[in-house]
Amino acid sequence: MAEISFKNVSKAYGLTKALENVSFTCKEGEFFSIFGPSGAGKTTCLELIAGIKGDYSGNIFLGDQNINSLSVQDRNISMAFENYSLYPHFTVFENIVFPLKSPRAKSRSEQEILEIVTKNATDLGISHLLDRSPSQLSGGQKQRVSLARALVREPQAFLLDEPIAHLDAKLRTVARANLKEIAQRLGTTIVYVTHDYREALALSDTILLLREGKIEQIGSPKDLWNNPLSDFVAHMIGDPVMNLIDGEIKEDNGKYFLSSKDITLEVPKKYLSQESMKKKNVRLGIRPNDLSASAGTDANANIKGKVYGFERKSNFFYVHMMLGDTFIVARSFNDKQLSVGTEISISFNFERIFFFQKTFEL
Ligand code: ADP
Ligand code: MG
């Protein structure tokens, strides 16, 4: 096991800058996620760690060793791709034992080899499957076999590139739980690529959020959720996504308003930072769960409008509202009178508002 760090790493493909000046440290034993939309540079990061892509600038370290010029084979890093690529004509045992029999593997007695395979299969809960062929396994079992095969090499770190992205939503939840359990059991350094914020939040010790080859934020799941550093981070994390309302902060008789062409929202002064009061243009963010919608016109509500649509959840609704061009989603627990066109009132939990600078168009 070892720490992995990038120091000012940049990688281009022709004119495309896949990574720009990326620096981070993934600590030993950490579950470290690289998260971001498609094309952000996530896979490129993994390929540079594994050593299968060269021609970059900057430095990559494994522990305190600079591995820029180390070959793929000498890195002892294991990379699992989306498909588990098990050998279909081999049994589970033969698949797992494969790396130990390769010409590059250190020589071991048959007894030692058997012990290593048995231990890893037992650790992953697949020791009863050793005689089966891959076609007789479920997706989750295949995943474990492919992990066991990677593990027998005793890698310094595991790299996983969207390993469960191809599963349907229900299976993905199970696979995510499995991964969490496996990761905890192994305690190995894992660098995990995903474009799914739920996976990143559920699995990671640390999340690195990439945007167009640059680091947007690095932090714990809590940091990214509670303290998103940009509107982009806020927008990437949460479903329904955080409401973002663009406007100007205006003062009128000691009262402060976020004012846009669609909305005038009074914001109690204590929730306005010095910084946001100085700025003309701000982007206010608030998650749907921090907006409470109720039917009718409530004099104390912060904004009022009509129901545009809604989405039923287990014991509440997400109510959609359009105010001009501004789309707002709020949570409602009293669903009885709601239907499209119903008057609704929305109250803000101002404790949970964010102010951002606008960095992308909604
Ligand atoms: P992600 O895994 O986050 O989707 P990638 O690391 O695969 O992103 O790609 C980052 C950027 O580099 C993208 O713009 C992608 O089109 C480009 N890219 C990746 N691989 C190649 C390649 N072999 N040749 C040219 N461009 C590439
Ligand atoms: Mg990718």
Coordinates of C-alpha atoms and ligand atoms in Angstrom, one line a residue:
M1 CA 0.0 0.0 0.0
A2 CA 1.2 3.5 -0.7
E3 CA 0.2 7.1 -1.0
I4 CA -0.2 8.5 -4.5
S5 CA 0.4 12.1 -5.3
F6 CA 0.3 14.3 -8.4
K7 CA 2.4 17.5 -8.5
N8 CA 1.4 19.9 -11.2
V9 CA 0.4 17.2 -13.7
S10 CA -0.7 18.3 -17.1
K11 CA -1.6 16.1 -20.0
A12 CA -2.8 17.0 -23.5
Y13 CA -4.0 15.1 -26.4
G14 CA -3.1 17.3 -29.3
L15 CA -5.0 20.5 -28.6
T16 CA -7.2 19.0 -25.9
K17 CA -6.0 19.7 -22.5
A18 CA -7.1 16.6 -20.6
L19 CA -5.5 17.6 -17.3
E20 CA -4.2 21.0 -16.3
N21 CA -1.8 21.5 -13.4
V22 CA -3.4 18.9 -11.2
S23 CA -2.0 18.4 -7.7
F24 CA -3.4 16.1 -5.1
T25 CA -2.5 13.4 -2.6
C26 CA -4.4 10.3 -2.0
K27 CA -3.3 9.0 1.3
E28 CA -2.3 5.4 2.0
G29 CA -5.3 3.2 2.6
E30 CA -7.7 5.9 1.5
F31 CA -10.8 5.4 -0.7
F32 CA -10.2 8.3 -3.0
S33 CA -12.8 9.2 -5.7
I34 CA -12.2 11.2 -8.8
F35 CA -15.6 12.6 -9.7
G36 CA -16.8 14.7 -12.5
P37 CA -18.7 14.8 -15.7
S38 CA -17.8 12.9 -18.8
G39 CA -14.6 14.3 -20.4
A40 CA -13.4 15.9 -17.2
G41 CA -10.1 13.9 -17.3
K42 CA -10.9 11.2 -14.8
T43 CA -9.8 8.2 -16.8
T44 CA -6.7 10.1 -17.9
C45 CA -5.8 10.5 -14.2
L46 CA -6.0 6.7 -13.7
E47 CA -4.1 6.0 -16.8
L48 CA -1.3 8.2 -15.7
I49 CA -1.2 6.5 -12.2
A50 CA -1.2 3.1 -13.9
G51 CA 1.5 4.2 -16.3
I52 CA -0.4 3.2 -19.4
K53 CA -0.3 6.8 -20.7
G54 CA 2.9 8.8 -20.9
D55 CA 3.9 12.2 -22.3
Y56 CA 2.7 14.4 -19.6
S57 CA 4.3 17.2 -17.5
G58 CA 4.7 17.3 -13.8
N59 CA 5.5 14.5 -11.3
I60 CA 3.7 11.5 -10.0
F61 CA 4.7 9.8 -6.8
L62 CA 4.0 6.5 -5.2
G63 CA 5.0 6.9 -1.6
D64 CA 8.1 9.0 -1.9
Q65 CA 9.2 7.4 -5.1
N66 CA 8.9 9.5 -8.3
I67 CA 7.3 7.0 -10.7
N68 CA 7.4 9.1 -13.9
S69 CA 9.8 6.8 -15.6
L70 CA 8.6 3.5 -14.0
S71 CA 7.1 1.0 -16.4
V72 CA 3.5 -0.3 -16.0
Q73 CA 4.8 -3.7 -14.7
D74 CA 7.1 -2.2 -12.1
R75 CA 4.4 0.0 -10.5
N76 CA 2.5 -2.9 -9.1
I77 CA -0.8 -1.0 -9.4
S78 CA -3.9 -2.8 -10.3
M79 CA -6.4 -1.3 -12.6
A80 CA -9.9 -2.8 -13.0
F81 CA -12.0 -1.6 -15.9
E82 CA -15.7 -1.5 -16.4
N83 CA -16.0 -5.0 -17.7
Y84 CA -14.5 -7.6 -15.4
S85 CA -12.7 -9.3 -18.3
L86 CA -12.6 -12.7 -16.7
Y87 CA -11.3 -15.5 -18.9
P88 CA -14.5 -17.3 -19.9
H89 CA -12.9 -20.8 -20.3
F90 CA -11.1 -20.7 -17.0
T91 CA -12.7 -21.6 -13.7
V92 CA -12.9 -18.9 -11.0
F93 CA -9.8 -20.6 -9.4
E94 CA -7.9 -20.5 -12.6
N95 CA -8.8 -16.9 -13.2
I96 CA -7.7 -15.8 -9.7
V97 CA -4.4 -17.8 -9.9
F98 CA -3.5 -16.4 -13.3
P99 CA -1.3 -13.5 -12.2
L100 CA 0.6 -15.8 -9.8
K101 CA 1.5 -18.1 -12.7
S102 CA 2.7 -15.4 -15.1
P103 CA 6.3 -15.4 -16.1
R104 CA 6.9 -12.1 -14.2
A105 CA 5.5 -13.4 -10.9
K106 CA 7.9 -14.4 -8.2
S107 CA 8.3 -18.2 -8.0
R108 CA 6.2 -19.9 -5.3
S109 CA 5.4 -23.4 -4.4
E110 CA 2.0 -24.9 -5.4
Q111 CA 1.1 -24.9 -1.7
E112 CA 1.9 -21.2 -1.3
I113 CA -0.1 -20.4 -4.4
L114 CA -3.1 -22.4 -3.1
E115 CA -3.0 -20.5 0.2
I116 CA -2.9 -17.1 -1.4
V117 CA -5.8 -17.9 -3.7
T118 CA -7.8 -19.4 -0.8
K119 CA -7.2 -16.4 1.5
N120 CA -8.2 -13.8 -1.1
A121 CA -11.3 -15.8 -2.1
T122 CA -12.3 -16.2 1.5
D123 CA -11.7 -12.5 2.2
L124 CA -14.0 -11.6 -0.7
G125 CA -16.6 -14.2 0.2
I126 CA -16.3 -16.3 -2.9
S127 CA -14.4 -19.4 -1.7
H128 CA -17.5 -21.5 -2.5
L129 CA -17.3 -20.5 -6.2
L130 CA -13.8 -21.6 -7.1
D131 CA -14.9 -24.4 -9.4
R132 CA -17.5 -22.4 -11.3
S133 CA -17.0 -20.9 -14.7
P134 CA -17.6 -17.1 -15.0
S135 CA -20.8 -17.7 -16.9
Q136 CA -22.3 -19.2 -13.7
L137 CA -21.7 -16.1 -11.7
S138 CA -23.8 -13.0 -10.9
G139 CA -22.5 -9.6 -11.7
G140 CA -21.5 -8.9 -8.1
Q141 CA -19.7 -12.3 -7.9
K142 CA -17.8 -11.5 -11.2
Q143 CA -16.8 -8.2 -9.6
R144 CA -15.4 -10.0 -6.6
V145 CA -13.5 -12.6 -8.7
S146 CA -11.9 -9.8 -10.7
L147 CA -10.9 -8.1 -7.5
A148 CA -9.5 -11.3 -6.1
R149 CA -7.5 -11.8 -9.3
A150 CA -6.1 -8.2 -8.9
L151 CA -5.5 -8.7 -5.2
V152 CA -3.3 -11.8 -5.4
R153 CA -0.6 -9.5 -6.9
E154 CA -0.7 -7.6 -3.7
P155 CA -0.9 -4.2 -5.5
Q156 CA 0.2 -0.9 -3.9
A157 CA -3.1 0.5 -5.0
F158 CA -6.3 -0.3 -6.8
L159 CA -7.6 1.8 -9.6
L160 CA -11.3 1.4 -10.5
D161 CA -12.8 3.2 -13.5
E162 CA -16.5 3.4 -13.2
P163 CA -16.7 -0.3 -12.2
I164 CA -20.5 -0.3 -11.6
A165 CA -21.7 2.4 -14.0
H166 CA -23.1 -0.1 -16.5
L167 CA -25.4 -1.8 -13.9
D168 CA -29.0 -0.7 -13.7
A169 CA -30.0 1.5 -10.8
K170 CA -31.2 -1.3 -8.4
L171 CA -28.1 -3.5 -8.9
R172 CA -25.9 -0.4 -8.6
T173 CA -27.1 0.2 -5.1
V174 CA -26.2 -3.3 -4.2
A175 CA -22.9 -3.2 -5.9
R176 CA -22.1 0.1 -4.2
A177 CA -22.8 -1.5 -0.8
N178 CA -20.6 -4.5 -1.8
L179 CA -17.8 -2.2 -2.8
K180 CA -17.9 -0.3 0.4
E181 CA -17.8 -3.5 2.4
I182 CA -14.9 -4.9 0.3
A183 CA -13.0 -1.6 0.6
Q184 CA -13.3 -1.6 4.3
R185 CA -12.2 -5.2 4.6
L186 CA -9.2 -4.7 2.4
G187 CA -8.0 -1.3 3.7
T188 CA -6.1 -0.9 0.4
T189 CA -5.6 2.4 -1.3
I190 CA -8.3 2.7 -3.8
V191 CA -8.6 5.4 -6.5
Y192 CA -12.2 5.3 -7.8
V193 CA -13.5 7.0 -10.8
T194 CA -17.2 7.9 -11.1
H195 CA -19.5 10.4 -12.7
D196 CA -22.2 9.5 -10.1
Y197 CA -22.2 11.8 -7.1
R198 CA -24.1 9.2 -5.0
E199 CA -21.2 6.7 -5.4
A200 CA -18.7 9.4 -4.6
L201 CA -20.5 10.5 -1.5
A202 CA -21.3 7.0 -0.3
L203 CA -17.9 5.4 -0.8
S204 CA -15.2 8.0 -0.4
D205 CA -12.9 9.3 2.3
T206 CA -11.9 12.0 -0.1
I207 CA -13.4 13.3 -3.3
L208 CA -11.6 15.1 -6.0
L209 CA -14.0 16.9 -8.3
L210 CA -12.6 17.5 -11.8
R211 CA -14.0 20.0 -14.3
E212 CA -12.5 20.2 -17.7
G213 CA -9.1 18.9 -16.6
K214 CA -8.9 21.2 -13.5
I215 CA -9.5 20.5 -9.9
E216 CA -12.7 22.2 -8.8
Q217 CA -12.6 21.0 -5.2
I218 CA -11.0 18.4 -3.0
G219 CA -12.5 17.3 0.3
S220 CA -14.5 14.9 2.2
P221 CA -18.1 14.0 1.1
K222 CA -19.3 16.3 4.0
D223 CA -17.1 19.2 2.8
L224 CA -18.4 19.0 -0.8
W225 CA -22.0 18.7 0.4
N226 CA -21.9 21.3 3.1
N227 CA -19.4 23.7 1.7
P228 CA -19.4 23.6 -2.1
L229 CA -16.7 26.1 -3.3
S230 CA -18.5 26.9 -6.5
D231 CA -21.8 26.8 -8.2
F232 CA -20.5 23.9 -10.3
V233 CA -19.7 21.7 -7.2
A234 CA -23.1 22.6 -5.8
H235 CA -24.8 21.7 -9.1
M236 CA -22.9 18.4 -9.4
I237 CA -23.9 17.1 -6.0
G238 CA -27.5 16.4 -5.1
D239 CA -30.7 15.2 -6.7
P240 CA -32.9 17.1 -7.4
V241 CA -30.0 19.5 -8.1
M242 CA -29.6 22.6 -5.9
N243 CA -31.8 25.5 -6.9
L244 CA -29.6 28.3 -8.3
I245 CA -31.2 31.8 -8.6
D246 CA -29.2 34.6 -10.3
G247 CA -29.8 38.1 -9.2
E248 CA -28.5 41.3 -7.7
I249 CA -28.4 42.1 -4.0
K250 CA -30.4 45.4 -3.5
E251 CA -30.9 47.4 -0.4
D252 CA -34.1 49.2 0.4
N253 CA -34.6 50.9 3.7
G254 CA -32.2 48.6 5.6
K255 CA -33.8 45.5 4.0
Y256 CA -31.9 43.3 1.6
F257 CA -33.3 41.6 -1.5
L258 CA -32.1 39.2 -4.1
S259 CA -33.7 40.7 -7.1
S260 CA -33.9 39.3 -10.6
K261 CA -36.4 39.7 -13.4
D262 CA -38.4 36.8 -12.0
I263 CA -38.0 37.0 -8.3
T264 CA -37.7 39.5 -5.4
L265 CA -36.6 37.6 -2.3
E266 CA -36.0 39.3 0.9
V267 CA -32.9 37.8 2.5
P268 CA -32.4 38.6 6.2
K269 CA -29.2 40.6 6.6
K270 CA -27.5 38.1 8.9
Y271 CA -27.5 35.5 6.2
L272 CA -25.7 37.8 3.7
S273 CA -22.0 37.7 3.8
Q274 CA -20.0 40.9 3.5
E275 CA -18.8 39.5 0.2
S276 CA -22.2 38.8 -1.2
M277 CA -23.5 42.3 -0.3
K278 CA -20.6 43.9 -2.2
K279 CA -21.2 41.9 -5.3
K280 CA -23.8 43.1 -7.8
N281 CA -24.4 39.8 -9.4
V282 CA -24.8 36.7 -7.2
R283 CA -26.0 33.2 -7.7
L284 CA -28.0 32.1 -4.7
G285 CA -28.1 28.4 -4.1
I286 CA -30.5 26.4 -1.9
R287 CA -31.2 22.7 -2.0
P288 CA -34.8 21.5 -2.6
N289 CA -34.9 20.0 0.9
D290 CA -34.2 23.4 2.4
L291 CA -37.3 24.9 0.7
S292 CA -40.6 24.0 2.1
A293 CA -43.7 24.3 -0.1
S294 CA -47.2 24.5 1.1
A295 CA -50.5 24.9 -0.7
G296 CA -52.2 28.3 -0.5
T297 CA -50.8 31.7 0.0
D298 CA -49.0 32.0 3.3
A299 CA -48.3 35.6 4.3
N300 CA -45.0 34.6 5.9
A301 CA -43.7 32.6 2.9
N302 CA -40.7 34.0 1.0
I303 CA -41.9 33.4 -2.5
K304 CA -45.2 32.4 -4.0
G305 CA -46.2 30.9 -7.2
K306 CA -48.1 28.1 -8.9
V307 CA -47.4 24.4 -9.1
Y308 CA -45.8 23.5 -12.4
G309 CA -45.3 19.8 -11.8
F310 CA -44.4 17.5 -9.0
E311 CA -42.7 14.2 -8.2
R312 CA -43.9 11.9 -5.6
K313 CA -41.3 10.5 -3.1
S314 CA -41.9 8.1 -0.3
N315 CA -43.5 10.4 2.2
F316 CA -43.3 13.8 0.5
F317 CA -43.4 15.5 -2.9
Y318 CA -40.9 17.6 -4.8
V319 CA -42.9 20.4 -6.1
H320 CA -41.8 22.2 -9.3
M321 CA -42.5 25.9 -9.8
M322 CA -41.7 28.2 -12.7
L323 CA -41.3 31.9 -11.9
G324 CA -40.7 33.4 -15.3
D325 CA -37.6 31.6 -16.5
T326 CA -36.6 30.5 -13.0
F327 CA -37.2 26.9 -12.2
I328 CA -37.5 26.1 -8.5
V329 CA -37.9 22.7 -6.8
A330 CA -39.1 22.6 -3.2
R331 CA -40.1 19.9 -0.8
S332 CA -43.7 19.5 0.4
F333 CA -45.1 17.2 3.1
N334 CA -48.7 18.3 2.8
D335 CA -49.6 16.9 -0.5
K336 CA -53.4 16.8 -0.3
Q337 CA -54.4 20.0 -2.2
L338 CA -51.5 19.9 -4.7
S339 CA -52.1 19.7 -8.3
V340 CA -50.8 21.6 -11.4
G341 CA -51.7 25.2 -11.2
T342 CA -52.4 25.2 -7.4
E343 CA -51.1 28.3 -5.6
I344 CA -48.1 27.5 -3.4
S345 CA -46.0 29.3 -0.9
I346 CA -42.4 28.5 -0.4
S347 CA -40.3 29.2 2.7
F348 CA -36.6 29.2 2.7
N349 CA -34.4 27.8 5.4
F350 CA -31.9 30.6 5.2
E351 CA -29.4 28.8 7.4
R352 CA -28.8 26.7 4.3
I353 CA -28.3 29.2 1.6
F354 CA -25.1 29.6 -0.4
F355 CA -23.8 32.5 -2.5
F356 CA -21.7 31.8 -5.5
Q357 CA -20.2 33.5 -8.4
K358 CA -21.8 32.4 -11.6
T359 CA -19.4 30.1 -13.5
F360 CA -21.8 28.5 -16.0
E361 CA -25.1 29.2 -17.7
L362 CA -28.1 27.3 -16.3
Ligands
ADP1 P1 -13.4 11.2 -18.4 O1 -12.8 9.9 -18.0 O2 -13.5 12.1 -17.2 O3 -14.6 11.1 -19.2 P2 -11.0 11.4 -20.1 O4 -9.9 11.4 -19.2 O5 -11.4 10.1 -20.8 O6 -12.3 11.9 -19.3 O7 -10.8 12.5 -21.2 C1 -10.4 13.8 -20.9 C2 -10.4 14.6 -22.2 O8 -9.3 14.1 -23.0 C3 -11.6 14.5 -23.1 O9 -11.8 15.8 -23.7 C4 -11.3 13.5 -24.1 O10 -12.1 13.6 -25.2 C5 -9.9 13.6 -24.3 N1 -9.2 12.4 -24.6 C6 -9.1 11.3 -23.8 N2 -8.4 10.3 -24.4 C7 -8.0 10.8 -25.6 C8 -7.3 10.3 -26.7 N3 -6.7 9.0 -26.7 N4 -7.1 11.1 -27.8 C9 -7.6 12.3 -27.9 N5 -8.3 12.9 -26.9 C10 -8.5 12.1 -25.8
MG2 MG -13.6 8.0 -18.3

